[in-house]
Amino acid sequence: MNRYNVAIVGATGAVGEELARVLEDLDFPVGELLPLASSRSAGGQIEFKGKMIRVEELTESVFEGRDIDIAFFSAGGSISEKYAKYAVEAGAVVIDNTSHFRMDPNVPLVVPEVNPEDISLWRETGIIANPNCSTIQMVQLLKPLHDLYGIKRVDVSTYQAASGAGKEGMEELVKEMQAFFAFKLDEYKPEAFAHQIALNVIPHIDVPQPNGYTKEEMKMILETNKIMHSDFAISATCVRVPVLRSHSESITITFKEGVDVDVAKVRELFANAENVVLVDDIENKEYPMPITASDTDFTYVGRIRKDLFSDNILHIWGVADQIRVGAATNSIRIAQKWIAQEI
Ligand code: A2P
């Protein structure tokens, strides 16, 4: 069996650490692993397959002569902007987790369950973009519905976990909860989020845009149509909630005129969709929740209902571990497909 040398840029971050775990869990054929981070954590170690591996500093020349086949980037958009080209020049395919290259028409934006065929475009730039975490779990559910009925419009509200803002976000939620129990919450100054996240919800993720939406909302809108090669209308409202891990989404789908949604058929569709798990029995208190999805590689769907007023409208509730399904696992599934297509 062929083995592939793999670099992880941002190896000490929330997604970077998960990448190493998922490589192990999915038994990815790793030859050498090169963990890279900033000078702050260079010299430290990460554990991979029972061995401790030294973290090196990301520099312009670090990829030279290392024979890296696949470089996963997960250290922020500005780092990808600056350093991805050095990995490509050294002969690696870059699988980028940041938003930097996603809307570049020459860069494929891939969710393997939805548009694996787009991977072949990687030769244009040497880069494959991993979509936004909230987008990935949504398109996994929209794709089979679009194939069945044809989507006219999607309205989504998200309930996004603190870890979507990296380790810093997770730590802020924990520290605020500790401050709350010590009766000191009013002394705590939020840094990762615009407001206190403990015991609160914040309808503001990423930078506000001139059109009144946030950048996170625009990512969901623009990336969805790029991945699905579609042009349906979408509105998104992205909300941060005091959950450590896994994003939830309430999704309303309007199908083309004349469609009469058959809920039994939709359930059957989801029961057979790749990497999707149907959990839909409210009588028995069964529906997806962040605690259902965390630390798994599946997108869960439930609360499937036909609209009470329009036959062509469906409401669903989807949950996935955004660090795995929305980042690390999707990237590694891209790498698996890339190997299958290219090698
Ligand atoms: P470091 O630990 O050295 O700061 P998270 O998304 O959880 O905040 O993680 C961000 C990741 O990106 C970390 O691994 C972090 O490394 C890495 N990173 C941040 N800035 C740089 C940089 N200038 N060069 C390389 N890696 C960086």
mmCIF file of C-alpha atoms and ligand atoms in Angstrom:
data_model
loop_
_atom_site.group_PDB
_atom_site.id
_atom_site.type_symbol
_atom_site.label_atom_id
_atom_site.label_comp_id
_atom_site.label_asym_id
_atom_site.label_seq_id
_atom_site.Cartn_x
_atom_site.Cartn_y
_atom_site.Cartn_z
ATOM 1 C CA MET A 1 0.000 0.000 0.000
ATOM 2 C CA ASN A 2 1.242 3.503 -0.851
ATOM 3 C CA ARG A 3 1.991 5.846 2.042
ATOM 4 C CA TYR A 4 1.727 9.639 1.916
ATOM 5 C CA ASN A 5 3.810 12.210 3.730
ATOM 6 C CA VAL A 6 1.472 14.648 5.437
ATOM 7 C CA ALA A 7 2.028 18.149 6.859
ATOM 8 C CA ILE A 8 -0.446 19.797 9.241
ATOM 9 C CA VAL A 9 -0.130 23.582 9.384
ATOM 10 C CA GLY A 10 -1.724 24.735 12.648
ATOM 11 C CA ALA A 11 -1.089 21.331 14.258
ATOM 12 C CA THR A 12 -1.509 22.700 17.788
ATOM 13 C CA GLY A 13 -4.921 24.267 17.123
ATOM 14 C CA ALA A 14 -8.401 22.819 17.663
ATOM 15 C CA VAL A 15 -8.757 21.618 14.039
ATOM 16 C CA GLY A 16 -5.061 20.690 13.677
ATOM 17 C CA GLU A 17 -5.175 18.378 16.684
ATOM 18 C CA GLU A 18 -8.365 16.807 15.364
ATOM 19 C CA LEU A 19 -6.742 16.276 11.958
ATOM 20 C CA ALA A 20 -4.052 14.137 13.593
ATOM 21 C CA ARG A 21 -6.727 12.172 15.501
ATOM 22 C CA VAL A 22 -8.897 11.589 12.411
ATOM 23 C CA LEU A 23 -5.882 10.519 10.308
ATOM 24 C CA GLU A 24 -5.379 7.858 12.952
ATOM 25 C CA ASP A 25 -9.079 6.948 13.347
ATOM 26 C CA LEU A 26 -9.652 6.580 9.590
ATOM 27 C CA ASP A 27 -6.397 4.657 9.244
ATOM 28 C CA PHE A 28 -5.121 7.106 6.632
ATOM 29 C CA PRO A 29 -1.899 5.746 5.074
ATOM 30 C CA VAL A 30 0.485 8.314 6.593
ATOM 31 C CA GLY A 31 4.208 7.899 5.876
ATOM 32 C CA GLU A 32 5.856 10.823 7.704
ATOM 33 C CA LEU A 33 3.829 13.399 9.663
ATOM 34 C CA LEU A 34 5.160 16.971 9.805
ATOM 35 C CA PRO A 35 3.336 19.103 12.420
ATOM 36 C CA LEU A 36 3.805 22.855 11.887
ATOM 37 C CA ALA A 37 2.779 25.844 14.006
ATOM 38 C CA SER A 38 4.068 29.274 14.972
ATOM 39 C CA SER A 39 7.389 29.875 16.765
ATOM 40 C CA ARG A 40 5.339 29.907 20.002
ATOM 41 C CA SER A 41 4.772 26.155 19.892
ATOM 42 C CA ALA A 42 7.745 25.036 17.763
ATOM 43 C CA GLY A 43 9.817 22.524 19.720
ATOM 44 C CA GLY A 44 6.759 21.132 21.508
ATOM 45 C CA GLN A 45 5.391 17.692 20.662
ATOM 46 C CA ILE A 46 2.169 16.121 19.458
ATOM 47 C CA GLU A 47 1.196 12.492 19.814
ATOM 48 C CA PHE A 48 0.488 10.493 16.677
ATOM 49 C CA LYS A 49 -0.024 6.719 16.571
ATOM 50 C CA GLY A 50 1.542 6.356 20.008
ATOM 51 C CA LYS A 51 4.678 8.314 19.069
ATOM 52 C CA MET A 52 5.632 11.850 20.072
ATOM 53 C CA ILE A 53 6.451 14.030 17.056
ATOM 54 C CA ARG A 54 8.234 17.375 17.265
ATOM 55 C CA VAL A 55 6.313 20.468 16.150
ATOM 56 C CA GLU A 56 8.330 22.633 13.758
ATOM 57 C CA GLU A 57 7.972 26.299 12.938
ATOM 58 C CA LEU A 58 6.125 27.175 9.731
ATOM 59 C CA THR A 59 8.561 29.032 7.475
ATOM 60 C CA GLU A 60 8.791 29.706 3.749
ATOM 61 C CA SER A 61 11.428 26.980 3.357
ATOM 62 C CA VAL A 62 10.092 24.315 5.737
ATOM 63 C CA PHE A 63 8.529 22.237 2.920
ATOM 64 C CA GLU A 64 11.698 22.152 0.804
ATOM 65 C CA GLY A 65 13.180 18.680 0.368
ATOM 66 C CA ARG A 66 10.609 17.135 2.737
ATOM 67 C CA ASP A 67 8.709 15.239 0.046
ATOM 68 C CA ILE A 68 5.310 16.226 1.458
ATOM 69 C CA ASP A 69 2.411 14.786 -0.582
ATOM 70 C CA ILE A 70 -0.504 16.431 1.259
ATOM 71 C CA ALA A 71 -0.432 19.634 3.335
ATOM 72 C CA PHE A 72 -3.490 20.399 5.453
ATOM 73 C CA PHE A 73 -3.670 24.114 6.312
ATOM 74 C CA SER A 74 -5.624 25.186 9.378
ATOM 75 C CA ALA A 75 -3.919 28.214 10.892
ATOM 76 C CA GLY A 76 -6.081 31.056 9.578
ATOM 77 C CA GLY A 77 -6.632 32.730 6.211
ATOM 78 C CA SER A 78 -3.598 35.032 6.307
ATOM 79 C CA ILE A 79 -1.271 32.067 6.940
ATOM 80 C CA SER A 80 -2.774 30.146 4.005
ATOM 81 C CA GLU A 81 -2.513 33.243 1.820
ATOM 82 C CA LYS A 82 1.184 33.567 2.597
ATOM 83 C CA TYR A 83 2.409 29.966 2.912
ATOM 84 C CA ALA A 84 0.202 27.655 0.793
ATOM 85 C CA LYS A 85 2.230 28.485 -2.316
ATOM 86 C CA TYR A 86 5.447 27.195 -0.714
ATOM 87 C CA ALA A 87 3.831 23.830 -0.010
ATOM 88 C CA VAL A 88 2.535 23.673 -3.603
ATOM 89 C CA GLU A 89 5.948 24.660 -5.020
ATOM 90 C CA ALA A 90 7.503 21.851 -2.993
ATOM 91 C CA GLY A 91 5.129 19.389 -4.717
ATOM 92 C CA ALA A 92 2.291 18.968 -2.198
ATOM 93 C CA VAL A 93 -1.437 19.240 -2.766
ATOM 94 C CA VAL A 94 -2.781 21.773 -0.243
ATOM 95 C CA ILE A 95 -6.116 21.038 1.419
ATOM 96 C CA ASP A 96 -7.033 24.370 2.954
ATOM 97 C CA ASN A 97 -9.437 24.745 5.852
ATOM 98 C CA THR A 98 -9.582 28.528 5.817
ATOM 99 C CA SER A 99 -11.892 30.767 3.798
ATOM 100 C CA HIS A 100 -9.012 32.289 1.850
ATOM 101 C CA PHE A 101 -9.243 30.342 -1.444
ATOM 102 C CA ARG A 102 -12.833 29.091 -1.252
ATOM 103 C CA MET A 103 -14.485 31.410 -3.755
ATOM 104 C CA ASP A 104 -11.537 31.440 -6.194
ATOM 105 C CA PRO A 105 -13.061 30.045 -9.425
ATOM 106 C CA ASN A 106 -9.849 28.076 -10.082
ATOM 107 C CA VAL A 107 -9.918 26.349 -6.685
ATOM 108 C CA PRO A 108 -12.306 23.431 -6.143
ATOM 109 C CA LEU A 109 -14.494 23.710 -3.027
ATOM 110 C CA VAL A 110 -15.348 20.168 -2.053
ATOM 111 C CA VAL A 111 -17.653 18.132 0.147
ATOM 112 C CA PRO A 112 -16.910 14.545 -0.929
ATOM 113 C CA GLU A 113 -20.528 13.370 -0.502
ATOM 114 C CA VAL A 114 -21.720 16.203 -2.770
ATOM 115 C CA ASN A 115 -19.188 17.172 -5.471
ATOM 116 C CA PRO A 116 -16.211 14.777 -5.446
ATOM 117 C CA GLU A 117 -15.806 15.241 -9.208
ATOM 118 C CA ASP A 118 -14.643 18.850 -8.634
ATOM 119 C CA ILE A 119 -11.439 17.580 -7.004
ATOM 120 C CA SER A 120 -9.885 17.152 -10.464
ATOM 121 C CA LEU A 121 -9.703 20.966 -10.753
ATOM 122 C CA TRP A 122 -6.915 20.863 -8.125
ATOM 123 C CA ARG A 123 -4.294 20.807 -10.886
ATOM 124 C CA GLU A 124 -5.072 24.465 -11.709
ATOM 125 C CA THR A 125 -3.555 25.768 -8.471
ATOM 126 C CA GLY A 126 -2.441 22.780 -6.387
ATOM 127 C CA ILE A 127 -5.076 23.754 -3.819
ATOM 128 C CA ILE A 128 -8.399 22.212 -2.760
ATOM 129 C CA ALA A 129 -10.558 24.276 -0.401
ATOM 130 C CA ASN A 130 -12.479 22.797 2.509
ATOM 131 C CA PRO A 131 -15.783 24.694 2.928
ATOM 132 C CA ASN A 132 -17.062 26.523 5.993
ATOM 133 C CA CYS A 133 -18.118 24.119 8.749
ATOM 134 C CA SER A 134 -21.790 25.194 8.817
ATOM 135 C CA THR A 135 -21.947 24.908 5.031
ATOM 136 C CA ILE A 136 -20.561 21.357 4.935
ATOM 137 C CA GLN A 137 -23.170 19.841 7.235
ATOM 138 C CA MET A 138 -25.983 21.730 5.473
ATOM 139 C CA VAL A 139 -25.073 20.711 1.902
ATOM 140 C CA GLN A 140 -24.794 17.063 2.963
ATOM 141 C CA LEU A 141 -28.519 17.293 3.767
ATOM 142 C CA LEU A 142 -29.522 19.560 0.868
ATOM 143 C CA LYS A 143 -27.873 17.472 -1.870
ATOM 144 C CA PRO A 144 -30.258 14.459 -1.750
ATOM 145 C CA LEU A 145 -33.266 16.784 -1.398
ATOM 146 C CA HIS A 146 -32.173 18.884 -4.380
ATOM 147 C CA ASP A 147 -31.699 15.731 -6.472
ATOM 148 C CA LEU A 148 -35.202 14.542 -5.530
ATOM 149 C CA TYR A 149 -37.322 17.694 -5.735
ATOM 150 C CA GLY A 150 -35.262 20.686 -6.922
ATOM 151 C CA ILE A 151 -34.670 23.423 -4.346
ATOM 152 C CA LYS A 152 -35.989 26.945 -4.896
ATOM 153 C CA ARG A 153 -34.961 28.547 -1.595
ATOM 154 C CA VAL A 154 -33.254 27.716 1.723
ATOM 155 C CA ASP A 155 -33.623 29.596 5.024
ATOM 156 C CA VAL A 156 -31.234 28.492 7.747
ATOM 157 C CA SER A 157 -30.565 29.550 11.343
ATOM 158 C CA THR A 158 -27.481 28.111 13.004
ATOM 159 C CA TYR A 159 -26.678 27.332 16.632
ATOM 160 C CA GLN A 160 -22.872 27.289 16.533
ATOM 161 C CA ALA A 161 -20.590 25.938 19.231
ATOM 162 C CA ALA A 162 -17.902 27.992 20.955
ATOM 163 C CA SER A 163 -15.134 25.784 19.530
ATOM 164 C CA GLY A 164 -15.957 27.220 16.093
ATOM 165 C CA ALA A 165 -13.786 30.110 17.304
ATOM 166 C CA GLY A 166 -10.894 27.711 18.014
ATOM 167 C CA LYS A 167 -9.424 26.726 21.351
ATOM 168 C CA GLU A 168 -9.683 30.316 22.514
ATOM 169 C CA GLY A 169 -13.472 30.229 22.064
ATOM 170 C CA MET A 170 -13.816 26.978 23.977
ATOM 171 C CA GLU A 171 -11.658 28.266 26.822
ATOM 172 C CA GLU A 172 -13.644 31.480 27.031
ATOM 173 C CA LEU A 173 -16.921 29.593 27.533
ATOM 174 C CA VAL A 174 -15.358 27.385 30.242
ATOM 175 C CA LYS A 175 -13.720 30.335 32.037
ATOM 176 C CA GLU A 176 -16.952 32.329 31.992
ATOM 177 C CA MET A 177 -18.878 29.395 33.467
ATOM 178 C CA GLN A 178 -16.227 29.084 36.182
ATOM 179 C CA ALA A 179 -16.508 32.847 36.814
ATOM 180 C CA PHE A 180 -20.305 32.477 37.012
ATOM 181 C CA PHE A 181 -20.067 29.810 39.730
ATOM 182 C CA ALA A 182 -17.532 31.981 41.589
ATOM 183 C CA PHE A 183 -20.017 34.922 41.382
ATOM 184 C CA LYS A 184 -17.413 36.817 39.328
ATOM 185 C CA LEU A 185 -18.909 36.735 35.839
ATOM 186 C CA ASP A 186 -19.378 40.520 35.746
ATOM 187 C CA GLU A 187 -15.594 40.929 36.213
ATOM 188 C CA TYR A 188 -14.766 38.709 33.214
ATOM 189 C CA LYS A 189 -13.906 40.573 30.012
ATOM 190 C CA PRO A 190 -14.857 38.654 26.814
ATOM 191 C CA GLU A 191 -12.067 38.371 24.253
ATOM 192 C CA ALA A 192 -12.927 35.571 21.812
ATOM 193 C CA PHE A 193 -16.535 36.732 21.371
ATOM 194 C CA ALA A 194 -18.194 40.146 21.064
ATOM 195 C CA HIS A 195 -20.159 39.505 24.282
ATOM 196 C CA GLN A 196 -20.354 37.073 27.190
ATOM 197 C CA ILE A 197 -21.102 33.638 25.682
ATOM 198 C CA ALA A 198 -21.891 31.748 28.912
ATOM 199 C CA LEU A 199 -25.677 31.701 29.519
ATOM 200 C CA ASN A 200 -26.176 33.797 26.399
ATOM 201 C CA VAL A 201 -26.630 33.527 22.614
ATOM 202 C CA ILE A 202 -24.919 35.938 20.201
ATOM 203 C CA PRO A 203 -26.428 36.532 16.727
ATOM 204 C CA HIS A 204 -23.077 37.657 15.339
ATOM 205 C CA ILE A 205 -20.378 35.391 13.883
ATOM 206 C CA ASP A 206 -17.456 36.852 11.908
ATOM 207 C CA VAL A 207 -17.216 40.321 10.434
ATOM 208 C CA PRO A 208 -20.339 42.409 9.617
ATOM 209 C CA GLN A 209 -20.764 43.097 5.896
ATOM 210 C CA PRO A 210 -22.174 46.272 4.260
ATOM 211 C CA ASN A 211 -25.348 44.351 3.275
ATOM 212 C CA GLY A 212 -26.272 43.706 6.937
ATOM 213 C CA TYR A 213 -25.254 40.026 6.895
ATOM 214 C CA THR A 214 -22.112 38.698 8.590
ATOM 215 C CA LYS A 215 -19.188 37.110 6.770
ATOM 216 C CA GLU A 216 -20.142 33.703 8.217
ATOM 217 C CA GLU A 217 -23.672 34.090 6.804
ATOM 218 C CA MET A 218 -22.300 35.129 3.400
ATOM 219 C CA LYS A 219 -19.970 32.096 3.444
ATOM 220 C CA MET A 220 -22.977 29.797 3.855
ATOM 221 C CA ILE A 221 -24.867 31.567 1.068
ATOM 222 C CA LEU A 222 -22.061 31.750 -1.518
ATOM 223 C CA GLU A 223 -20.289 28.468 -0.774
ATOM 224 C CA THR A 224 -23.498 26.391 -0.907
ATOM 225 C CA ASN A 225 -24.247 27.364 -4.504
ATOM 226 C CA LYS A 226 -20.602 26.882 -5.545
ATOM 227 C CA ILE A 227 -20.470 23.363 -4.076
ATOM 228 C CA MET A 228 -23.883 22.327 -5.402
ATOM 229 C CA HIS A 229 -23.483 24.054 -8.801
ATOM 230 C CA SER A 230 -26.869 25.603 -8.057
ATOM 231 C CA ASP A 231 -28.318 29.100 -7.960
ATOM 232 C CA PHE A 232 -31.188 28.872 -5.481
ATOM 233 C CA ALA A 233 -31.982 31.650 -3.011
ATOM 234 C CA ILE A 234 -30.522 31.302 0.499
ATOM 235 C CA SER A 235 -30.777 33.306 3.684
ATOM 236 C CA ALA A 236 -28.688 32.500 6.756
ATOM 237 C CA THR A 237 -28.689 33.748 10.340
ATOM 238 C CA CYS A 238 -25.604 32.522 12.214
ATOM 239 C CA VAL A 239 -25.773 32.422 16.002
ATOM 240 C CA ARG A 240 -23.151 31.487 18.604
ATOM 241 C CA VAL A 241 -24.543 29.414 21.483
ATOM 242 C CA PRO A 242 -22.926 28.290 24.752
ATOM 243 C CA VAL A 243 -22.203 24.760 23.527
ATOM 244 C CA LEU A 244 -18.627 23.464 23.511
ATOM 245 C CA ARG A 245 -18.765 21.366 20.396
ATOM 246 C CA SER A 246 -21.047 20.581 17.384
ATOM 247 C CA HIS A 247 -23.147 22.999 15.369
ATOM 248 C CA SER A 248 -26.935 22.660 15.024
ATOM 249 C CA GLU A 249 -29.015 24.085 12.191
ATOM 250 C CA SER A 250 -32.720 24.712 11.694
ATOM 251 C CA ILE A 251 -33.233 24.535 7.926
ATOM 252 C CA THR A 252 -36.371 25.433 5.957
ATOM 253 C CA ILE A 253 -36.328 24.282 2.344
ATOM 254 C CA THR A 254 -38.748 25.579 -0.285
ATOM 255 C CA PHE A 255 -38.906 23.333 -3.336
ATOM 256 C CA LYS A 256 -39.944 24.234 -6.866
ATOM 257 C CA GLU A 257 -43.638 25.090 -7.469
ATOM 258 C CA GLY A 258 -45.860 22.033 -7.737
ATOM 259 C CA VAL A 259 -43.751 19.790 -5.457
ATOM 260 C CA ASP A 260 -45.799 17.992 -2.792
ATOM 261 C CA VAL A 261 -43.281 16.931 -0.126
ATOM 262 C CA ASP A 262 -43.548 13.290 0.969
ATOM 263 C CA VAL A 263 -42.018 13.125 4.463
ATOM 264 C CA ALA A 264 -41.764 9.310 4.421
ATOM 265 C CA LYS A 265 -39.759 9.517 1.212
ATOM 266 C CA VAL A 266 -37.509 12.237 2.680
ATOM 267 C CA ARG A 267 -36.844 10.052 5.746
ATOM 268 C CA GLU A 268 -35.948 7.130 3.494
ATOM 269 C CA LEU A 269 -33.637 9.376 1.491
ATOM 270 C CA PHE A 270 -31.761 10.494 4.605
ATOM 271 C CA ALA A 271 -31.647 6.946 5.976
ATOM 272 C CA ASN A 272 -29.688 5.980 2.844
ATOM 273 C CA ALA A 273 -27.562 9.130 2.415
ATOM 274 C CA GLU A 274 -23.791 8.728 2.753
ATOM 275 C CA ASN A 275 -22.452 9.717 6.205
ATOM 276 C CA VAL A 276 -25.913 10.936 7.297
ATOM 277 C CA VAL A 277 -27.749 9.426 10.288
ATOM 278 C CA LEU A 278 -31.516 9.777 10.683
ATOM 279 C CA VAL A 279 -32.674 10.337 14.286
ATOM 280 C CA ASP A 280 -36.323 11.339 14.084
ATOM 281 C CA ASP A 281 -38.717 10.041 16.727
ATOM 282 C CA ILE A 282 -39.823 12.887 18.953
ATOM 283 C CA GLU A 283 -42.420 10.690 20.728
ATOM 284 C CA ASN A 284 -39.471 8.776 22.148
ATOM 285 C CA LYS A 285 -37.426 11.963 22.681
ATOM 286 C CA GLU A 286 -35.123 11.077 19.816
ATOM 287 C CA TYR A 287 -33.662 13.896 17.728
ATOM 288 C CA PRO A 288 -30.123 15.055 17.028
ATOM 289 C CA MET A 289 -28.352 17.223 19.596
ATOM 290 C CA PRO A 290 -24.745 18.399 19.962
ATOM 291 C CA ILE A 291 -24.137 15.587 22.463
ATOM 292 C CA THR A 292 -25.377 13.100 19.826
ATOM 293 C CA ALA A 293 -22.946 14.310 17.183
ATOM 294 C CA SER A 294 -19.802 15.229 19.134
ATOM 295 C CA ASP A 295 -16.728 13.114 18.382
ATOM 296 C CA THR A 296 -18.444 11.378 15.465
ATOM 297 C CA ASP A 297 -17.992 11.599 11.691
ATOM 298 C CA PHE A 298 -21.706 11.751 10.834
ATOM 299 C CA THR A 299 -24.251 14.480 10.112
ATOM 300 C CA TYR A 300 -27.440 13.796 12.047
ATOM 301 C CA VAL A 301 -30.896 14.852 10.868
ATOM 302 C CA GLY A 302 -34.298 14.848 12.554
ATOM 303 C CA ARG A 303 -37.420 16.903 13.352
ATOM 304 C CA ILE A 304 -38.450 16.362 9.724
ATOM 305 C CA ARG A 305 -41.761 18.116 9.113
ATOM 306 C CA LYS A 306 -43.807 19.265 6.157
ATOM 307 C CA ASP A 307 -44.886 22.887 6.358
ATOM 308 C CA LEU A 308 -48.458 23.314 7.651
ATOM 309 C CA PHE A 309 -49.327 25.896 5.005
ATOM 310 C CA SER A 310 -47.371 25.034 1.840
ATOM 311 C CA ASP A 311 -46.970 21.574 0.279
ATOM 312 C CA ASN A 312 -43.572 22.465 -1.214
ATOM 313 C CA ILE A 313 -41.894 23.489 2.078
ATOM 314 C CA LEU A 314 -39.948 21.178 4.416
ATOM 315 C CA HIS A 315 -38.392 21.859 7.838
ATOM 316 C CA ILE A 316 -35.438 19.842 9.163
ATOM 317 C CA TRP A 317 -32.931 19.989 12.027
ATOM 318 C CA GLY A 318 -29.307 18.984 11.390
ATOM 319 C CA VAL A 319 -26.386 18.558 13.790
ATOM 320 C CA ALA A 320 -22.731 17.679 13.194
ATOM 321 C CA ASP A 321 -19.411 17.879 14.998
ATOM 322 C CA GLN A 322 -18.037 20.923 13.211
ATOM 323 C CA ILE A 323 -14.422 20.184 14.142
ATOM 324 C CA ARG A 324 -14.648 16.713 12.573
ATOM 325 C CA VAL A 325 -17.370 16.701 9.870
ATOM 326 C CA GLY A 326 -17.028 20.461 9.320
ATOM 327 C CA ALA A 327 -13.237 20.516 9.158
ATOM 328 C CA ALA A 328 -10.854 17.619 9.905
ATOM 329 C CA THR A 329 -12.909 14.677 8.620
ATOM 330 C CA ASN A 330 -14.063 16.519 5.482
ATOM 331 C CA SER A 331 -10.429 17.434 4.702
ATOM 332 C CA ILE A 332 -9.296 13.856 5.140
ATOM 333 C CA ARG A 333 -12.190 12.526 3.058
ATOM 334 C CA ILE A 334 -11.063 14.992 0.348
ATOM 335 C CA ALA A 335 -7.534 13.572 0.628
ATOM 336 C CA GLN A 336 -8.883 10.003 0.327
ATOM 337 C CA LYS A 337 -10.830 10.904 -2.834
ATOM 338 C CA TRP A 338 -7.842 12.821 -4.206
ATOM 339 C CA ILE A 339 -5.687 9.719 -3.798
ATOM 340 C CA ALA A 340 -8.330 7.523 -5.430
ATOM 341 C CA GLN A 341 -8.705 9.912 -8.398
ATOM 342 C CA GLU A 342 -5.153 11.003 -8.973
ATOM 343 C CA ILE A 343 -2.790 8.262 -7.995
HETATM 344 P P1 A2P B 1 0.348 28.170 17.798
HETATM 345 O O1 A2P B 1 -0.113 27.116 18.760
HETATM 346 O O2 A2P B 1 1.828 28.163 17.644
HETATM 347 O O3 A2P B 1 -0.221 29.533 18.065
HETATM 348 P P2 A2P B 1 -6.955 27.627 16.864
HETATM 349 O O4 A2P B 1 -7.801 27.699 15.616
HETATM 350 O O5 A2P B 1 -7.364 26.539 17.789
HETATM 351 O O6 A2P B 1 -6.825 28.963 17.529
HETATM 352 O O7 A2P B 1 -5.454 27.243 16.341
HETATM 353 C C1 A2P B 1 -4.724 28.036 15.443
HETATM 354 C C2 A2P B 1 -3.520 27.245 14.923
HETATM 355 O O8 A2P B 1 -2.804 28.069 13.973
HETATM 356 C C3 A2P B 1 -2.501 26.886 16.001
HETATM 357 O O9 A2P B 1 -1.903 25.647 15.690
HETATM 358 C C4 A2P B 1 -1.501 28.019 15.876
HETATM 359 O O10 A2P B 1 -0.180 27.694 16.341
HETATM 360 C C5 A2P B 1 -1.456 28.181 14.383
HETATM 361 N N1 A2P B 1 -0.898 29.486 14.041
HETATM 362 C C6 A2P B 1 -1.336 30.703 14.419
HETATM 363 N N2 A2P B 1 -0.536 31.677 13.922
HETATM 364 C C7 A2P B 1 0.455 31.047 13.228
HETATM 365 C C8 A2P B 1 1.596 31.483 12.495
HETATM 366 N N3 A2P B 1 1.903 32.774 12.380
HETATM 367 N N4 A2P B 1 2.393 30.549 11.905
HETATM 368 C C9 A2P B 1 2.088 29.238 12.028
HETATM 369 N N5 A2P B 1 1.026 28.752 12.711
HETATM 370 C C10 A2P B 1 0.204 29.643 13.294
#
